[in-house]
């Protein structure tokens, strides 16, 4: 299984174990897609600006850039049966997010390695079935981005069950639908939140026999991917594996070793994160709120004092009292907005 963490690609056995970092790129790496033979990974890389399609060995190594489209919606979707990389992009349409599907060769080809349009009309996902049959998604997005949305921008699945180029809606579910996959057992799986929470479902190619396969109640199932037999997806930041043979899913135990540099302390310019300020009644000092933290300092010398709870509470509207010895702010400690009074010298506990 290849997954994304800390903006890089990692791999781990489907049975779990120690995860191995595959990339340490300058830009963000997302949406990995393993080739059918397991030897290569196509992914979206932002090393040089917009996301583009890159290719790298599955065991790690230098990545090769395959596209030069300059479109922010470019995203790999998988591999076709003839070994090309399938992706979506709106680079050739007049509007952003009016995506079409394309393929690009992972190696030298007669088309000069130029993207080739997949002639199925506007689409965001595609999965191939037997005999040239196809299931495509239109306006599909991750259901967790707009939970329980029921308006006109919900995604739909369309199917060409006979491979003759004639598509019709697969199902008319009142919810967000994403990531369809045509499995080798003949069923089509997808994620939907029509019952309230995003979970994994499947149906037959004629839309009948709709079944629910997972029962996540707290977090949406997201980003499902398949090798044609099993399905891997995420929920609540964990990896899960669904096996149709047993009709069950379980978390993949990932042992993760990383310096976690993105969680290190961050030193930022206070002025760039300034929320507000207030001058002392006598002009002797200034009180500021930066990144939700209240401070006060004299104009020319002396220490900078921080007030309130250092972490986990956000303060705003920091204001000097008329006596110049106290400050008033609004804090959200305990989940409720309330007034908090601080002693300007910081020598006594704040009162609410």
mmCIF file of C-alpha atoms in Angstrom:
data_model
loop_
_atom_site.group_PDB
_atom_site.id
_atom_site.type_symbol
_atom_site.label_atom_id
_atom_site.label_comp_id
_atom_site.label_asym_id
_atom_site.label_seq_id
_atom_site.Cartn_x
_atom_site.Cartn_y
_atom_site.Cartn_z
ATOM 1 C CA UNK A 1 0.000 0.000 0.000
ATOM 2 C CA UNK A 2 1.309 3.448 -0.925
ATOM 3 C CA UNK A 3 -0.074 6.396 1.034
ATOM 4 C CA UNK A 4 0.581 10.087 1.648
ATOM 5 C CA UNK A 5 1.865 11.465 4.941
ATOM 6 C CA UNK A 6 3.760 14.684 5.682
ATOM 7 C CA UNK A 7 3.299 15.654 2.005
ATOM 8 C CA UNK A 8 5.399 12.668 0.872
ATOM 9 C CA UNK A 9 4.772 9.132 -0.345
ATOM 10 C CA UNK A 10 5.234 6.134 1.955
ATOM 11 C CA UNK A 11 4.763 2.405 1.431
ATOM 12 C CA UNK A 12 3.757 -0.341 3.819
ATOM 13 C CA UNK A 13 2.700 -3.964 3.499
ATOM 14 C CA UNK A 14 -1.034 -4.571 3.163
ATOM 15 C CA UNK A 15 -0.669 -6.615 6.353
ATOM 16 C CA UNK A 16 0.839 -3.636 8.171
ATOM 17 C CA UNK A 17 4.294 -3.079 9.594
ATOM 18 C CA UNK A 18 6.968 -0.422 9.358
ATOM 19 C CA UNK A 19 6.224 2.247 6.743
ATOM 20 C CA UNK A 20 9.041 3.293 4.423
ATOM 21 C CA UNK A 21 9.389 6.810 3.072
ATOM 22 C CA UNK A 22 9.637 6.928 -0.724
ATOM 23 C CA UNK A 23 9.954 10.653 -1.418
ATOM 24 C CA UNK A 24 11.528 13.689 0.196
ATOM 25 C CA UNK A 25 10.671 16.171 -2.512
ATOM 26 C CA UNK A 26 10.731 19.941 -2.432
ATOM 27 C CA UNK A 27 7.023 20.093 -3.260
ATOM 28 C CA UNK A 28 3.947 18.199 -2.128
ATOM 29 C CA UNK A 29 3.341 14.671 -3.445
ATOM 30 C CA UNK A 30 -0.245 13.382 -3.566
ATOM 31 C CA UNK A 31 -2.606 10.799 -5.122
ATOM 32 C CA UNK A 32 -0.232 7.843 -5.649
ATOM 33 C CA UNK A 33 -1.329 5.169 -8.132
ATOM 34 C CA UNK A 34 0.534 1.848 -8.263
ATOM 35 C CA UNK A 35 0.986 0.242 -11.671
ATOM 36 C CA UNK A 36 -0.713 -3.161 -12.183
ATOM 37 C CA UNK A 37 2.650 -4.942 -11.984
ATOM 38 C CA UNK A 38 3.556 -3.056 -8.802
ATOM 39 C CA UNK A 39 6.798 -1.708 -10.237
ATOM 40 C CA UNK A 40 5.960 1.971 -10.675
ATOM 41 C CA UNK A 41 4.018 4.736 -8.963
ATOM 42 C CA UNK A 42 2.304 7.595 -10.744
ATOM 43 C CA UNK A 43 1.554 10.582 -8.544
ATOM 44 C CA UNK A 44 0.830 14.307 -8.572
ATOM 45 C CA UNK A 45 3.880 16.396 -7.708
ATOM 46 C CA UNK A 46 4.135 20.132 -7.058
ATOM 47 C CA UNK A 47 7.902 20.491 -7.163
ATOM 48 C CA UNK A 48 7.738 23.079 -9.936
ATOM 49 C CA UNK A 49 4.425 24.814 -9.260
ATOM 50 C CA UNK A 50 1.125 23.336 -10.398
ATOM 51 C CA UNK A 51 0.430 19.628 -9.837
ATOM 52 C CA UNK A 52 1.791 17.517 -12.676
ATOM 53 C CA UNK A 53 1.953 13.779 -13.327
ATOM 54 C CA UNK A 54 5.197 12.168 -12.174
ATOM 55 C CA UNK A 55 6.450 8.590 -12.362
ATOM 56 C CA UNK A 56 8.866 6.842 -10.014
ATOM 57 C CA UNK A 57 9.969 3.288 -9.148
ATOM 58 C CA UNK A 58 7.822 1.658 -6.476
ATOM 59 C CA UNK A 59 10.965 0.803 -4.506
ATOM 60 C CA UNK A 60 12.022 4.459 -4.449
ATOM 61 C CA UNK A 61 14.274 6.539 -6.636
ATOM 62 C CA UNK A 62 14.233 9.653 -8.818
ATOM 63 C CA UNK A 63 10.878 10.748 -10.214
ATOM 64 C CA UNK A 64 10.300 11.655 -13.857
ATOM 65 C CA UNK A 65 7.899 14.427 -14.815
ATOM 66 C CA UNK A 66 5.473 13.320 -17.540
ATOM 67 C CA UNK A 67 3.144 16.307 -18.040
ATOM 68 C CA UNK A 68 3.594 20.051 -18.445
ATOM 69 C CA UNK A 69 0.016 21.298 -18.260
ATOM 70 C CA UNK A 70 0.029 24.087 -15.673
ATOM 71 C CA UNK A 71 -3.428 23.227 -14.348
ATOM 72 C CA UNK A 72 -4.248 23.057 -10.645
ATOM 73 C CA UNK A 73 -6.867 20.300 -11.043
ATOM 74 C CA UNK A 74 -4.513 17.716 -12.606
ATOM 75 C CA UNK A 75 -4.754 14.458 -10.659
ATOM 76 C CA UNK A 76 -3.786 10.851 -11.471
ATOM 77 C CA UNK A 77 -6.631 8.344 -11.215
ATOM 78 C CA UNK A 78 -5.003 5.002 -11.995
ATOM 79 C CA UNK A 79 -3.671 2.887 -14.844
ATOM 80 C CA UNK A 80 -5.537 1.688 -17.909
ATOM 81 C CA UNK A 81 -5.632 -1.924 -19.080
ATOM 82 C CA UNK A 82 -3.106 -1.117 -21.820
ATOM 83 C CA UNK A 83 -0.577 0.274 -19.338
ATOM 84 C CA UNK A 84 -1.123 4.024 -19.659
ATOM 85 C CA UNK A 85 -1.566 6.443 -16.763
ATOM 86 C CA UNK A 86 -5.097 7.790 -16.425
ATOM 87 C CA UNK A 87 -5.587 11.296 -15.047
ATOM 88 C CA UNK A 88 -8.046 14.165 -15.013
ATOM 89 C CA UNK A 89 -7.382 17.806 -15.801
ATOM 90 C CA UNK A 90 -9.122 20.974 -16.958
ATOM 91 C CA UNK A 91 -6.113 22.355 -18.843
ATOM 92 C CA UNK A 92 -7.951 22.240 -22.205
ATOM 93 C CA UNK A 93 -11.338 23.533 -21.030
ATOM 94 C CA UNK A 94 -12.428 27.163 -20.576
ATOM 95 C CA UNK A 95 -13.275 26.792 -16.893
ATOM 96 C CA UNK A 96 -11.391 25.445 -13.885
ATOM 97 C CA UNK A 97 -12.761 22.143 -12.613
ATOM 98 C CA UNK A 98 -14.475 21.379 -15.912
ATOM 99 C CA UNK A 99 -12.323 18.285 -16.059
ATOM 100 C CA UNK A 100 -11.810 15.775 -18.788
ATOM 101 C CA UNK A 101 -9.983 12.454 -18.690
ATOM 102 C CA UNK A 102 -6.630 11.823 -20.338
ATOM 103 C CA UNK A 103 -3.982 9.143 -20.542
ATOM 104 C CA UNK A 104 -0.235 9.524 -20.857
ATOM 105 C CA UNK A 105 2.401 6.919 -21.597
ATOM 106 C CA UNK A 106 4.812 6.068 -18.764
ATOM 107 C CA UNK A 107 7.612 5.576 -21.310
ATOM 108 C CA UNK A 108 8.618 6.555 -24.853
ATOM 109 C CA UNK A 109 5.675 6.306 -27.246
ATOM 110 C CA UNK A 110 4.613 7.148 -30.791
ATOM 111 C CA UNK A 111 2.484 10.062 -29.563
ATOM 112 C CA UNK A 112 5.507 11.899 -28.194
ATOM 113 C CA UNK A 113 4.303 11.281 -24.655
ATOM 114 C CA UNK A 114 1.545 13.844 -25.131
ATOM 115 C CA UNK A 115 -1.685 13.465 -23.131
ATOM 116 C CA UNK A 116 -4.416 11.711 -25.104
ATOM 117 C CA UNK A 117 -8.064 12.599 -24.485
ATOM 118 C CA UNK A 118 -10.392 9.820 -23.310
ATOM 119 C CA UNK A 119 -13.541 10.453 -25.317
ATOM 120 C CA UNK A 120 -16.202 10.070 -22.635
ATOM 121 C CA UNK A 121 -17.137 13.732 -22.169
ATOM 122 C CA UNK A 122 -16.794 15.633 -18.887
ATOM 123 C CA UNK A 123 -15.690 13.217 -16.165
ATOM 124 C CA UNK A 124 -13.663 13.090 -12.969
ATOM 125 C CA UNK A 125 -13.217 9.328 -12.453
ATOM 126 C CA UNK A 126 -13.169 6.164 -14.561
ATOM 127 C CA UNK A 127 -12.896 2.448 -13.959
ATOM 128 C CA UNK A 128 -12.680 -0.264 -16.615
ATOM 129 C CA UNK A 129 -14.757 -3.416 -16.592
ATOM 130 C CA UNK A 130 -14.801 -6.556 -18.758
ATOM 131 C CA UNK A 131 -15.230 -6.357 -22.527
ATOM 132 C CA UNK A 132 -14.533 -2.644 -22.822
ATOM 133 C CA UNK A 133 -17.242 -1.666 -20.356
ATOM 134 C CA UNK A 134 -16.693 1.526 -18.367
ATOM 135 C CA UNK A 135 -18.053 3.287 -15.305
ATOM 136 C CA UNK A 136 -17.308 6.995 -15.070
ATOM 137 C CA UNK A 137 -17.974 9.656 -12.478
ATOM 138 C CA UNK A 138 -19.180 13.135 -13.285
ATOM 139 C CA UNK A 139 -18.630 15.948 -10.803
ATOM 140 C CA UNK A 140 -17.365 13.433 -8.254
ATOM 141 C CA UNK A 141 -15.524 14.926 -5.299
ATOM 142 C CA UNK A 142 -14.424 13.638 -1.927
ATOM 143 C CA UNK A 143 -17.733 13.458 0.027
ATOM 144 C CA UNK A 144 -15.994 14.651 3.193
ATOM 145 C CA UNK A 145 -15.356 18.073 1.644
ATOM 146 C CA UNK A 146 -19.093 18.911 1.676
ATOM 147 C CA UNK A 147 -20.732 16.500 4.054
ATOM 148 C CA UNK A 148 -24.331 15.501 3.408
ATOM 149 C CA UNK A 149 -24.677 17.934 0.516
ATOM 150 C CA UNK A 150 -27.833 17.238 -1.494
ATOM 151 C CA UNK A 151 -27.814 20.018 -4.089
ATOM 152 C CA UNK A 152 -27.253 20.085 -7.810
ATOM 153 C CA UNK A 153 -23.487 19.656 -7.574
ATOM 154 C CA UNK A 154 -23.577 16.115 -6.224
ATOM 155 C CA UNK A 155 -21.666 13.591 -8.292
ATOM 156 C CA UNK A 156 -23.164 10.863 -10.444
ATOM 157 C CA UNK A 157 -21.939 7.540 -11.778
ATOM 158 C CA UNK A 158 -22.599 6.664 -15.435
ATOM 159 C CA UNK A 159 -22.038 3.229 -16.928
ATOM 160 C CA UNK A 160 -21.411 1.795 -20.367
ATOM 161 C CA UNK A 161 -22.087 -1.841 -19.539
ATOM 162 C CA UNK A 162 -21.707 -3.146 -23.100
ATOM 163 C CA UNK A 163 -18.664 -1.209 -24.245
ATOM 164 C CA UNK A 164 -20.588 0.464 -27.081
ATOM 165 C CA UNK A 165 -20.079 4.061 -25.935
ATOM 166 C CA UNK A 166 -23.625 4.520 -24.661
ATOM 167 C CA UNK A 167 -23.759 5.659 -21.039
ATOM 168 C CA UNK A 168 -26.650 5.862 -18.609
ATOM 169 C CA UNK A 169 -26.803 6.663 -14.869
ATOM 170 C CA UNK A 170 -25.804 3.737 -12.677
ATOM 171 C CA UNK A 171 -27.692 4.840 -9.586
ATOM 172 C CA UNK A 172 -29.710 7.817 -8.419
ATOM 173 C CA UNK A 173 -28.531 8.086 -4.823
ATOM 174 C CA UNK A 174 -29.285 11.356 -2.968
ATOM 175 C CA UNK A 175 -25.738 12.076 -1.834
ATOM 176 C CA UNK A 176 -22.110 12.538 -2.734
ATOM 177 C CA UNK A 177 -20.543 9.642 -4.660
ATOM 178 C CA UNK A 178 -16.850 9.138 -5.350
ATOM 179 C CA UNK A 179 -14.100 6.696 -6.377
ATOM 180 C CA UNK A 180 -15.926 3.966 -8.339
ATOM 181 C CA UNK A 181 -14.020 0.728 -8.918
ATOM 182 C CA UNK A 182 -15.100 -2.220 -11.058
ATOM 183 C CA UNK A 183 -13.948 -5.312 -9.194
ATOM 184 C CA UNK A 184 -13.071 -8.668 -10.691
ATOM 185 C CA UNK A 185 -16.070 -10.216 -8.922
ATOM 186 C CA UNK A 186 -18.335 -8.142 -11.179
ATOM 187 C CA UNK A 187 -19.473 -5.595 -8.597
ATOM 188 C CA UNK A 188 -18.886 -1.844 -8.723
ATOM 189 C CA UNK A 189 -17.795 -0.250 -5.451
ATOM 190 C CA UNK A 190 -17.914 3.420 -4.500
ATOM 191 C CA UNK A 191 -18.052 5.742 -1.508
ATOM 192 C CA UNK A 192 -21.334 7.515 -0.761
ATOM 193 C CA UNK A 193 -22.834 9.485 2.124
ATOM 194 C CA UNK A 194 -26.506 9.135 1.134
ATOM 195 C CA UNK A 195 -27.141 7.526 4.542
ATOM 196 C CA UNK A 196 -25.431 10.332 6.443
ATOM 197 C CA UNK A 197 -21.781 9.223 6.759
ATOM 198 C CA UNK A 198 -19.419 8.353 3.931
ATOM 199 C CA UNK A 199 -19.087 4.570 3.694
ATOM 200 C CA UNK A 200 -18.162 1.954 1.120
ATOM 201 C CA UNK A 201 -20.987 0.542 -1.016
ATOM 202 C CA UNK A 202 -21.304 -1.682 -4.070
ATOM 203 C CA UNK A 203 -23.892 -2.692 -6.636
ATOM 204 C CA UNK A 204 -24.207 -4.779 -9.779
ATOM 205 C CA UNK A 205 -23.597 -3.181 -13.204
ATOM 206 C CA UNK A 206 -27.350 -2.776 -13.703
ATOM 207 C CA UNK A 207 -27.581 -0.749 -10.469
ATOM 208 C CA UNK A 208 -29.337 -3.466 -8.489
ATOM 209 C CA UNK A 209 -28.362 -5.205 -5.241
ATOM 210 C CA UNK A 210 -26.986 -2.114 -3.482
ATOM 211 C CA UNK A 211 -24.956 -3.221 -0.458
ATOM 212 C CA UNK A 212 -23.193 -1.338 2.315
ATOM 213 C CA UNK A 213 -19.848 -2.836 3.312
ATOM 214 C CA UNK A 214 -18.474 -0.556 6.054
ATOM 215 C CA UNK A 215 -20.015 1.033 9.128
ATOM 216 C CA UNK A 216 -18.015 4.133 9.979
ATOM 217 C CA UNK A 217 -20.035 6.455 12.205
ATOM 218 C CA UNK A 218 -17.504 9.075 13.294
ATOM 219 C CA UNK A 219 -15.336 9.705 10.230
ATOM 220 C CA UNK A 220 -16.006 9.451 6.517
ATOM 221 C CA UNK A 221 -14.435 6.698 4.457
ATOM 222 C CA UNK A 222 -12.300 8.512 1.884
ATOM 223 C CA UNK A 223 -10.026 8.031 -1.122
ATOM 224 C CA UNK A 224 -10.856 4.408 -1.901
ATOM 225 C CA UNK A 225 -8.505 2.624 -4.295
ATOM 226 C CA UNK A 226 -8.394 -0.934 -5.563
ATOM 227 C CA UNK A 227 -6.277 -3.524 -7.320
ATOM 228 C CA UNK A 228 -9.455 -5.104 -8.679
ATOM 229 C CA UNK A 229 -9.789 -7.497 -5.760
ATOM 230 C CA UNK A 230 -9.371 -5.623 -2.479
ATOM 231 C CA UNK A 231 -9.963 -1.987 -1.548
ATOM 232 C CA UNK A 232 -7.857 0.304 0.594
ATOM 233 C CA UNK A 233 -9.231 3.567 1.969
ATOM 234 C CA UNK A 234 -8.778 6.018 4.832
ATOM 235 C CA UNK A 235 -11.054 7.011 7.703
ATOM 236 C CA UNK A 236 -10.093 9.325 10.531
ATOM 237 C CA UNK A 237 -6.476 9.371 9.389
ATOM 238 C CA UNK A 238 -6.109 5.567 9.511
ATOM 239 C CA UNK A 239 -5.663 3.140 6.627
ATOM 240 C CA UNK A 240 -8.277 0.410 6.163
ATOM 241 C CA UNK A 241 -8.395 -2.660 3.943
ATOM 242 C CA UNK A 242 -11.694 -4.098 2.727
ATOM 243 C CA UNK A 243 -11.755 -7.684 1.435
ATOM 244 C CA UNK A 244 -14.851 -8.686 -0.588
ATOM 245 C CA UNK A 245 -14.068 -12.359 0.027
ATOM 246 C CA UNK A 246 -14.922 -11.926 3.712
ATOM 247 C CA UNK A 247 -17.040 -8.761 3.337
ATOM 248 C CA UNK A 248 -15.103 -7.131 6.157
ATOM 249 C CA UNK A 249 -12.674 -4.272 6.637
ATOM 250 C CA UNK A 250 -9.955 -3.763 9.209
ATOM 251 C CA UNK A 251 -7.383 -1.076 9.982
ATOM 252 C CA UNK A 252 -3.880 -1.608 8.636
ATOM 253 C CA UNK A 253 -1.448 -1.338 11.581
ATOM 254 C CA UNK A 254 1.201 1.124 10.404
ATOM 255 C CA UNK A 255 4.379 1.590 12.414
ATOM 256 C CA UNK A 256 5.410 5.104 11.534
ATOM 257 C CA UNK A 257 8.905 6.497 12.142
ATOM 258 C CA UNK A 258 9.504 10.122 11.208
ATOM 259 C CA UNK A 259 11.240 13.202 12.648
ATOM 260 C CA UNK A 260 7.830 14.913 12.247
ATOM 261 C CA UNK A 261 9.403 18.207 11.255
ATOM 262 C CA UNK A 262 6.029 19.664 10.292
ATOM 263 C CA UNK A 263 4.979 19.409 13.945
ATOM 264 C CA UNK A 264 8.025 21.280 15.225
ATOM 265 C CA UNK A 265 7.725 24.704 16.813
ATOM 266 C CA UNK A 266 7.118 27.404 14.257
ATOM 267 C CA UNK A 267 8.750 30.818 14.533
ATOM 268 C CA UNK A 268 6.774 33.395 12.582
ATOM 269 C CA UNK A 269 6.692 37.136 12.055
ATOM 270 C CA UNK A 270 4.271 38.588 14.609
ATOM 271 C CA UNK A 271 3.183 41.350 12.244
ATOM 272 C CA UNK A 272 2.092 38.829 9.612
ATOM 273 C CA UNK A 273 -0.269 37.174 12.103
ATOM 274 C CA UNK A 274 -1.430 40.334 13.888
ATOM 275 C CA UNK A 275 -5.085 40.072 14.955
ATOM 276 C CA UNK A 276 -5.428 43.382 16.793
ATOM 277 C CA UNK A 277 -3.766 45.981 19.011
ATOM 278 C CA UNK A 278 -4.656 48.589 21.633
ATOM 279 C CA UNK A 279 -2.659 51.480 23.106
ATOM 280 C CA UNK A 280 -2.280 52.006 26.870
ATOM 281 C CA UNK A 281 -4.519 54.852 28.160
ATOM 282 C CA UNK A 282 -1.393 56.893 28.979
ATOM 283 C CA UNK A 283 0.480 55.801 25.872
ATOM 284 C CA UNK A 284 3.044 53.868 27.942
ATOM 285 C CA UNK A 285 2.584 50.422 26.372
ATOM 286 C CA UNK A 286 0.792 48.541 23.653
ATOM 287 C CA UNK A 287 -1.273 45.352 23.829
ATOM 288 C CA UNK A 288 -1.433 43.082 20.788
ATOM 289 C CA UNK A 289 -3.109 39.840 19.809
ATOM 290 C CA UNK A 290 -1.128 37.646 17.417
ATOM 291 C CA UNK A 291 -2.252 34.178 16.294
ATOM 292 C CA UNK A 292 -4.888 34.252 19.031
ATOM 293 C CA UNK A 293 -2.396 34.935 21.847
ATOM 294 C CA UNK A 294 -2.485 38.141 23.973
ATOM 295 C CA UNK A 295 0.690 40.116 24.722
ATOM 296 C CA UNK A 296 1.646 43.499 26.157
ATOM 297 C CA UNK A 297 4.931 45.400 26.027
ATOM 298 C CA UNK A 298 6.248 48.844 26.886
ATOM 299 C CA UNK A 299 7.156 51.162 24.061
ATOM 300 C CA UNK A 300 10.920 51.273 24.502
ATOM 301 C CA UNK A 301 12.212 48.722 26.982
ATOM 302 C CA UNK A 302 11.225 45.910 29.295
ATOM 303 C CA UNK A 303 9.862 42.402 28.788
ATOM 304 C CA UNK A 304 7.042 41.227 26.568
ATOM 305 C CA UNK A 305 4.363 39.568 28.693
ATOM 306 C CA UNK A 306 2.050 36.839 27.436
ATOM 307 C CA UNK A 307 -1.301 36.372 29.164
ATOM 308 C CA UNK A 308 -3.746 33.537 29.549
ATOM 309 C CA UNK A 309 -3.403 29.860 28.738
ATOM 310 C CA UNK A 310 -0.400 29.336 26.420
ATOM 311 C CA UNK A 311 -1.951 26.570 24.288
ATOM 312 C CA UNK A 312 -5.407 25.382 23.361
ATOM 313 C CA UNK A 313 -7.228 28.690 23.885
ATOM 314 C CA UNK A 314 -7.773 31.475 21.356
ATOM 315 C CA UNK A 315 -8.105 35.070 22.550
ATOM 316 C CA UNK A 316 -9.382 38.123 20.686
ATOM 317 C CA UNK A 317 -10.392 41.773 21.184
ATOM 318 C CA UNK A 318 -7.632 42.470 23.737
ATOM 319 C CA UNK A 319 -8.276 45.938 25.233
ATOM 320 C CA UNK A 320 -6.772 48.033 28.013
ATOM 321 C CA UNK A 321 -8.931 48.924 31.000
ATOM 322 C CA UNK A 322 -9.221 52.641 31.755
ATOM 323 C CA UNK A 323 -7.035 52.243 34.856
ATOM 324 C CA UNK A 324 -4.137 50.985 32.707
ATOM 325 C CA UNK A 325 -3.504 48.112 35.132
ATOM 326 C CA UNK A 326 -5.804 45.506 33.643
ATOM 327 C CA UNK A 327 -6.637 44.122 30.212
ATOM 328 C CA UNK A 328 -9.876 42.646 28.927
ATOM 329 C CA UNK A 329 -10.124 39.960 26.243
ATOM 330 C CA UNK A 330 -12.545 37.337 24.940
ATOM 331 C CA UNK A 331 -11.350 33.721 25.230
ATOM 332 C CA UNK A 332 -12.820 30.363 24.233
ATOM 333 C CA UNK A 333 -11.491 28.154 27.034
ATOM 334 C CA UNK A 334 -13.865 25.273 27.680
ATOM 335 C CA UNK A 335 -15.531 25.775 24.318
ATOM 336 C CA UNK A 336 -17.518 28.855 25.384
ATOM 337 C CA UNK A 337 -16.797 32.493 24.547
ATOM 338 C CA UNK A 338 -16.327 34.525 27.726
ATOM 339 C CA UNK A 339 -14.675 37.712 28.989
ATOM 340 C CA UNK A 340 -11.287 37.339 30.678
ATOM 341 C CA UNK A 341 -9.534 40.012 32.763
ATOM 342 C CA UNK A 342 -5.723 39.963 33.038
ATOM 343 C CA UNK A 343 -3.487 41.881 35.421
ATOM 344 C CA UNK A 344 -1.158 43.967 33.259
ATOM 345 C CA UNK A 345 1.862 43.023 35.378
ATOM 346 C CA UNK A 346 1.028 39.311 35.005
ATOM 347 C CA UNK A 347 1.371 38.676 38.732
ATOM 348 C CA UNK A 348 -2.136 37.413 39.427
ATOM 349 C CA UNK A 349 -4.392 34.808 37.893
ATOM 350 C CA UNK A 350 -6.859 35.948 35.226
ATOM 351 C CA UNK A 351 -10.526 36.174 36.141
ATOM 352 C CA UNK A 352 -13.530 35.372 33.980
#
